[in-house]
């Protein structure tokens, strides 16, 4: 019989991993909904936001961690908007394949630029050390609690904005039918730029939270590429709720598989899969989704917000 850790610890680990992926996957699907191509460079907004936040925190310690995080998130959003305005608009006009390949090239350039500016060594935020909390046998830290809570607040705030504000209605209109939205008087280009800015900001927040819980690794974007795209595809590429559901599904699958003790099968002590197998889990879920539900869990045959 294969044993796994207690259910509460699995749930907490899943929520922690979901907080790593949800905002970035949401930003990816948000940008996809208005730009009509999967932007590989989007994941690089996560390390960019975290790196800027870390630099601001070091240069202006009086501003506090919250101020540094806001600066990092806004920097990621601005970078995403500028890249869309001066690169991806032209590439998307040529075709989605050209835009996809171009975004891959830009992602590699961004990663190289970040490494040149911030170095290749992992760095950490200067946060106080606090003892972890024991919640009925499940262990989690203050930073992990903060990451889960901030992710939840950002998700609630975003979906409230999407449903209750004129900007949100314009975003949904552009995602559903750009031609009709333009004919009804919506400035599609302006709304698209604002939407891409929001997507980059969400990715920046996700990267900052991940760096706070673990550390800042400039290669973060490359490590996040597969699980973030897997979350977007499993949930439904272009579906905003689907991005969150997909992130939870990926997190749960990773947590379950990595916590299974396969040593009992050989009766020679504990045996757990190496972390390198996380990539395989993402690939497996992508293949299963594309084979049995190509449009994702929450897609209904078209683009939707």
Short mmCIF file of C-alpha atoms in Angstrom, two decimals:
data_model
loop_
_atom_site.label_atom_id
_atom_site.label_comp_id
_atom_site.label_asym_id
_atom_site.label_seq_id
_atom_site.Cartn_x
_atom_site.Cartn_y
_atom_site.Cartn_z
CA UNK A 1 0.00 0.00 0.00
CA UNK A 2 1.33 3.45 -0.92
CA UNK A 3 1.31 5.96 1.93
CA UNK A 4 0.97 9.71 1.63
CA UNK A 5 1.30 12.55 4.11
CA UNK A 6 -1.72 13.68 6.13
CA UNK A 7 -4.48 15.32 4.12
CA UNK A 8 -4.16 18.72 5.85
CA UNK A 9 -0.47 19.02 4.98
CA UNK A 10 -1.24 18.05 1.37
CA UNK A 11 -3.95 20.72 1.21
CA UNK A 12 -1.63 23.38 2.64
CA UNK A 13 1.21 22.42 0.30
CA UNK A 14 -1.25 22.56 -2.60
CA UNK A 15 -2.41 26.04 -1.62
CA UNK A 16 1.20 27.21 -1.30
CA UNK A 17 2.02 25.88 -4.76
CA UNK A 18 -1.20 27.36 -6.14
CA UNK A 19 -0.10 30.76 -4.83
CA UNK A 20 3.11 30.30 -6.86
CA UNK A 21 1.21 29.72 -10.10
CA UNK A 22 -2.27 31.24 -9.97
CA UNK A 23 -1.51 34.94 -10.48
CA UNK A 24 1.03 34.28 -13.24
CA UNK A 25 -1.29 31.86 -15.06
CA UNK A 26 -4.15 34.35 -14.66
CA UNK A 27 -2.00 37.08 -16.18
CA UNK A 28 -1.09 34.78 -19.07
CA UNK A 29 -4.72 33.97 -19.88
CA UNK A 30 -5.69 37.61 -19.43
CA UNK A 31 -3.10 38.71 -21.99
CA UNK A 32 -4.00 35.84 -24.31
CA UNK A 33 -7.65 36.85 -24.26
CA UNK A 34 -6.90 40.21 -25.90
CA UNK A 35 -3.69 39.51 -27.84
CA UNK A 36 -4.72 36.13 -29.30
CA UNK A 37 -1.36 34.36 -28.88
CA UNK A 38 0.34 32.53 -25.98
CA UNK A 39 3.10 34.87 -24.83
CA UNK A 40 6.10 32.85 -23.64
CA UNK A 41 7.82 36.03 -22.42
CA UNK A 42 4.99 36.60 -19.94
CA UNK A 43 6.57 34.31 -17.34
CA UNK A 44 9.71 36.49 -17.34
CA UNK A 45 7.65 39.28 -15.75
CA UNK A 46 7.75 37.22 -12.54
CA UNK A 47 11.55 37.40 -11.98
CA UNK A 48 11.58 40.96 -13.34
CA UNK A 49 9.06 42.10 -10.74
CA UNK A 50 10.86 40.23 -7.96
CA UNK A 51 14.27 41.60 -9.01
CA UNK A 52 13.03 45.19 -9.13
CA UNK A 53 11.34 44.77 -5.74
CA UNK A 54 14.53 43.37 -4.24
CA UNK A 55 16.59 46.23 -5.70
CA UNK A 56 14.14 48.89 -4.46
CA UNK A 57 14.07 47.31 -1.00
CA UNK A 58 17.89 47.42 -0.87
CA UNK A 59 18.21 50.98 -2.22
CA UNK A 60 15.31 52.49 -0.24
CA UNK A 61 14.94 50.48 2.96
CA UNK A 62 12.81 53.21 4.51
CA UNK A 63 10.10 52.52 1.93
CA UNK A 64 9.45 49.10 3.41
CA UNK A 65 8.78 45.78 1.77
CA UNK A 66 5.26 46.75 0.69
CA UNK A 67 6.51 49.79 -1.21
CA UNK A 68 9.23 47.72 -2.87
CA UNK A 69 6.67 45.08 -3.87
CA UNK A 70 4.38 47.70 -5.39
CA UNK A 71 7.31 49.13 -7.37
CA UNK A 72 8.28 45.67 -8.61
CA UNK A 73 4.74 44.76 -9.66
CA UNK A 74 4.26 48.05 -11.50
CA UNK A 75 7.63 47.64 -13.22
CA UNK A 76 6.59 44.20 -14.46
CA UNK A 77 3.28 45.58 -15.73
CA UNK A 78 5.00 48.48 -17.49
CA UNK A 79 7.54 46.15 -19.11
CA UNK A 80 4.76 43.86 -20.36
CA UNK A 81 2.84 46.81 -21.80
CA UNK A 82 5.90 48.28 -23.56
CA UNK A 83 6.84 44.91 -25.02
CA UNK A 84 3.32 44.48 -26.34
CA UNK A 85 3.21 47.99 -27.76
CA UNK A 86 6.54 47.92 -29.57
CA UNK A 87 7.05 44.22 -30.33
CA UNK A 88 4.07 41.92 -29.94
CA UNK A 89 1.56 44.14 -31.74
CA UNK A 90 3.67 43.88 -34.88
CA UNK A 91 4.42 40.17 -34.41
CA UNK A 92 0.75 39.33 -33.81
CA UNK A 93 -0.11 41.15 -37.03
CA UNK A 94 2.14 38.76 -38.94
CA UNK A 95 0.57 35.70 -37.34
CA UNK A 96 0.28 33.80 -34.05
CA UNK A 97 3.16 31.47 -34.94
CA UNK A 98 5.50 34.40 -35.53
CA UNK A 99 4.33 36.04 -32.30
CA UNK A 100 4.92 32.83 -30.35
CA UNK A 101 8.44 32.38 -31.71
CA UNK A 102 9.17 36.06 -31.19
CA UNK A 103 7.98 35.90 -27.59
CA UNK A 104 10.33 32.96 -26.98
CA UNK A 105 13.25 34.99 -28.33
CA UNK A 106 12.26 38.00 -26.22
CA UNK A 107 11.97 35.77 -23.13
CA UNK A 108 15.55 34.59 -23.64
CA UNK A 109 16.72 38.18 -24.11
CA UNK A 110 14.94 39.29 -20.94
CA UNK A 111 16.47 36.43 -18.95
CA UNK A 112 19.94 37.30 -20.22
CA UNK A 113 19.40 40.98 -19.40
CA UNK A 114 18.25 40.18 -15.87
CA UNK A 115 21.29 37.96 -15.35
CA UNK A 116 23.58 40.73 -16.59
CA UNK A 117 22.05 43.30 -14.23
CA UNK A 118 21.30 41.25 -11.13
CA UNK A 119 23.74 38.35 -11.50
CA UNK A 120 23.08 34.63 -11.55
CA UNK A 121 23.35 33.92 -7.82
CA UNK A 122 20.07 33.42 -5.94
CA UNK A 123 19.14 36.29 -3.62
CA UNK A 124 16.72 36.65 -0.73
CA UNK A 125 14.58 39.41 0.71
CA UNK A 126 15.62 40.66 4.12
CA UNK A 127 12.71 39.34 6.16
CA UNK A 128 12.68 38.46 9.87
CA UNK A 129 13.00 34.82 10.77
CA UNK A 130 9.95 33.47 12.57
CA UNK A 131 9.21 29.95 13.80
CA UNK A 132 6.82 27.93 11.63
CA UNK A 133 3.27 27.25 12.74
CA UNK A 134 2.08 23.76 13.60
CA UNK A 135 -1.55 23.50 12.48
CA UNK A 136 -2.76 20.12 13.70
CA UNK A 137 0.44 18.53 12.48
CA UNK A 138 0.71 20.56 9.28
CA UNK A 139 3.64 22.98 9.07
CA UNK A 140 3.61 26.38 7.38
CA UNK A 141 5.48 29.65 7.83
CA UNK A 142 4.33 33.26 8.19
CA UNK A 143 5.52 34.03 4.66
CA UNK A 144 3.57 31.11 3.25
CA UNK A 145 0.43 32.29 5.05
CA UNK A 146 1.00 35.79 3.68
CA UNK A 147 1.51 34.45 0.13
CA UNK A 148 -1.74 32.46 0.24
CA UNK A 149 -3.67 35.40 1.71
CA UNK A 150 -2.28 37.98 -0.74
CA UNK A 151 -3.00 35.69 -3.68
CA UNK A 152 -6.59 35.24 -2.48
CA UNK A 153 -7.06 39.00 -2.05
CA UNK A 154 -5.61 39.71 -5.51
CA UNK A 155 -7.88 37.11 -7.11
CA UNK A 156 -11.00 38.43 -5.38
CA UNK A 157 -10.11 42.02 -6.26
CA UNK A 158 -9.36 41.16 -9.88
CA UNK A 159 -12.58 39.25 -10.52
CA UNK A 160 -14.59 41.96 -8.76
CA UNK A 161 -12.99 44.53 -11.07
CA UNK A 162 -13.70 42.33 -14.08
CA UNK A 163 -17.40 42.02 -13.25
CA UNK A 164 -18.24 45.36 -11.65
CA UNK A 165 -16.26 48.08 -13.43
CA UNK A 166 -16.44 49.63 -16.93
CA UNK A 167 -12.84 48.54 -17.55
CA UNK A 168 -13.72 44.95 -16.69
CA UNK A 169 -16.69 44.98 -19.02
CA UNK A 170 -14.51 46.40 -21.79
CA UNK A 171 -11.91 43.69 -21.24
CA UNK A 172 -14.57 40.99 -21.46
CA UNK A 173 -16.01 42.56 -24.59
CA UNK A 174 -12.62 42.70 -26.32
CA UNK A 175 -11.87 39.10 -25.34
CA UNK A 176 -15.25 37.89 -26.61
CA UNK A 177 -15.49 39.81 -29.90
CA UNK A 178 -12.92 42.51 -30.74
CA UNK A 179 -14.68 43.69 -33.90
CA UNK A 180 -18.05 44.08 -32.18
CA UNK A 181 -16.43 45.79 -29.17
CA UNK A 182 -14.69 48.28 -31.47
CA UNK A 183 -17.91 48.93 -33.37
CA UNK A 184 -19.66 49.68 -30.08
CA UNK A 185 -17.18 52.45 -29.32
CA UNK A 186 -14.58 50.68 -27.15
CA UNK A 187 -10.99 51.76 -27.78
CA UNK A 188 -9.64 48.25 -28.38
CA UNK A 189 -5.99 49.24 -28.51
CA UNK A 190 -6.10 51.19 -25.26
CA UNK A 191 -8.03 48.45 -23.46
CA UNK A 192 -5.59 45.85 -24.78
CA UNK A 193 -2.60 47.79 -23.46
CA UNK A 194 -4.23 48.24 -20.06
CA UNK A 195 -5.11 44.53 -20.00
CA UNK A 196 -1.54 43.50 -20.82
CA UNK A 197 -0.33 45.88 -18.09
CA UNK A 198 -2.65 44.17 -15.60
CA UNK A 199 -1.43 40.75 -16.75
CA UNK A 200 2.21 41.76 -16.29
CA UNK A 201 1.43 43.25 -12.87
CA UNK A 202 -0.21 40.01 -11.75
CA UNK A 203 2.84 38.06 -12.93
CA UNK A 204 5.10 40.49 -11.06
CA UNK A 205 3.12 40.01 -7.85
CA UNK A 206 3.31 36.24 -8.31
CA UNK A 207 7.07 36.40 -8.78
CA UNK A 208 7.52 38.60 -5.71
CA UNK A 209 5.48 36.23 -3.55
CA UNK A 210 7.45 33.24 -4.82
CA UNK A 211 10.74 35.02 -4.14
CA UNK A 212 9.58 35.92 -0.63
CA UNK A 213 8.63 32.35 0.22
CA UNK A 214 11.74 30.82 -1.36
CA UNK A 215 14.36 33.04 -3.01
CA UNK A 216 14.92 35.11 -6.13
CA UNK A 217 16.41 33.02 -8.89
CA UNK A 218 16.76 34.86 -12.21
CA UNK A 219 15.97 31.54 -13.89
CA UNK A 220 12.56 31.61 -12.19
CA UNK A 221 10.78 32.34 -15.46
CA UNK A 222 12.23 29.27 -17.14
CA UNK A 223 11.25 27.10 -14.16
CA UNK A 224 7.72 28.51 -14.18
CA UNK A 225 7.17 28.22 -17.94
CA UNK A 226 5.82 24.68 -18.07
CA UNK A 227 3.64 24.67 -14.91
CA UNK A 228 2.16 28.07 -15.75
CA UNK A 229 1.33 27.06 -19.32
CA UNK A 230 0.06 23.71 -18.03
CA UNK A 231 -2.28 25.56 -15.65
CA UNK A 232 -3.51 27.80 -18.47
CA UNK A 233 -4.08 24.88 -20.86
CA UNK A 234 -5.69 22.58 -18.30
CA UNK A 235 -8.04 25.34 -17.15
CA UNK A 236 -8.73 26.52 -20.69
CA UNK A 237 -6.44 28.87 -22.58
CA UNK A 238 -8.06 32.28 -22.41
CA UNK A 239 -10.39 31.39 -19.51
CA UNK A 240 -9.66 33.52 -16.45
CA UNK A 241 -11.39 31.32 -13.85
CA UNK A 242 -9.86 28.37 -15.67
CA UNK A 243 -6.36 29.71 -15.02
CA UNK A 244 -6.99 29.58 -11.26
CA UNK A 245 -8.64 26.14 -11.42
CA UNK A 246 -5.79 24.91 -13.61
CA UNK A 247 -3.18 26.25 -11.18
CA UNK A 248 -4.88 24.41 -8.32
CA UNK A 249 -5.07 21.21 -10.40
CA UNK A 250 -1.37 21.37 -11.28
CA UNK A 251 -0.45 22.15 -7.68
CA UNK A 252 -2.54 19.27 -6.35
CA UNK A 253 -1.11 16.80 -8.86
CA UNK A 254 2.46 17.88 -8.10
CA UNK A 255 1.89 17.71 -4.35
CA UNK A 256 0.28 14.28 -4.43
CA UNK A 257 2.86 12.68 -6.69
CA UNK A 258 5.84 14.19 -4.89
CA UNK A 259 4.51 13.08 -1.50
CA UNK A 260 3.87 9.45 -2.37
CA UNK A 261 6.29 7.04 -0.72
CA UNK A 262 7.12 4.44 -3.37
CA UNK A 263 9.64 2.73 -1.09
CA UNK A 264 6.96 0.50 0.31
CA UNK A 265 6.70 -1.19 -3.08
CA UNK A 266 10.29 -2.40 -2.75
CA UNK A 267 10.23 -2.63 1.07
CA UNK A 268 13.65 -0.96 1.35
CA UNK A 269 12.90 2.39 3.01
CA UNK A 270 11.31 5.68 1.93
CA UNK A 271 11.55 6.56 -1.73
CA UNK A 272 10.15 9.82 -3.10
CA UNK A 273 10.37 11.15 -6.64
CA UNK A 274 13.06 13.80 -7.23
CA UNK A 275 11.95 17.39 -7.80
CA UNK A 276 13.00 17.07 -11.44
CA UNK A 277 9.91 14.93 -12.03
CA UNK A 278 7.68 17.97 -11.49
CA UNK A 279 8.25 18.80 -15.16
CA UNK A 280 6.91 15.39 -16.14
CA UNK A 281 3.73 15.97 -14.13
CA UNK A 282 3.03 19.18 -16.02
CA UNK A 283 3.66 17.49 -19.38
CA UNK A 284 1.41 14.58 -18.45
CA UNK A 285 -1.50 16.84 -17.54
CA UNK A 286 -1.07 18.87 -20.72
CA UNK A 287 -1.16 15.69 -22.85
CA UNK A 288 -4.20 14.30 -21.03
CA UNK A 289 -6.03 17.63 -21.38
CA UNK A 290 -5.21 18.03 -25.07
CA UNK A 291 -6.31 14.46 -25.81
CA UNK A 292 -9.56 14.34 -23.82
CA UNK A 293 -10.58 18.00 -23.47
CA UNK A 294 -8.56 20.16 -25.88
CA UNK A 295 -10.41 23.34 -24.93
CA UNK A 296 -9.63 22.96 -21.22
CA UNK A 297 -11.83 22.46 -18.18
CA UNK A 298 -13.74 25.75 -18.35
CA UNK A 299 -13.62 26.66 -22.03
CA UNK A 300 -16.79 26.36 -24.11
CA UNK A 301 -15.42 26.29 -27.59
CA UNK A 302 -14.39 29.90 -27.82
CA UNK A 303 -12.37 32.57 -26.17
CA UNK A 304 -13.91 33.82 -23.03
CA UNK A 305 -13.00 35.90 -20.01
#
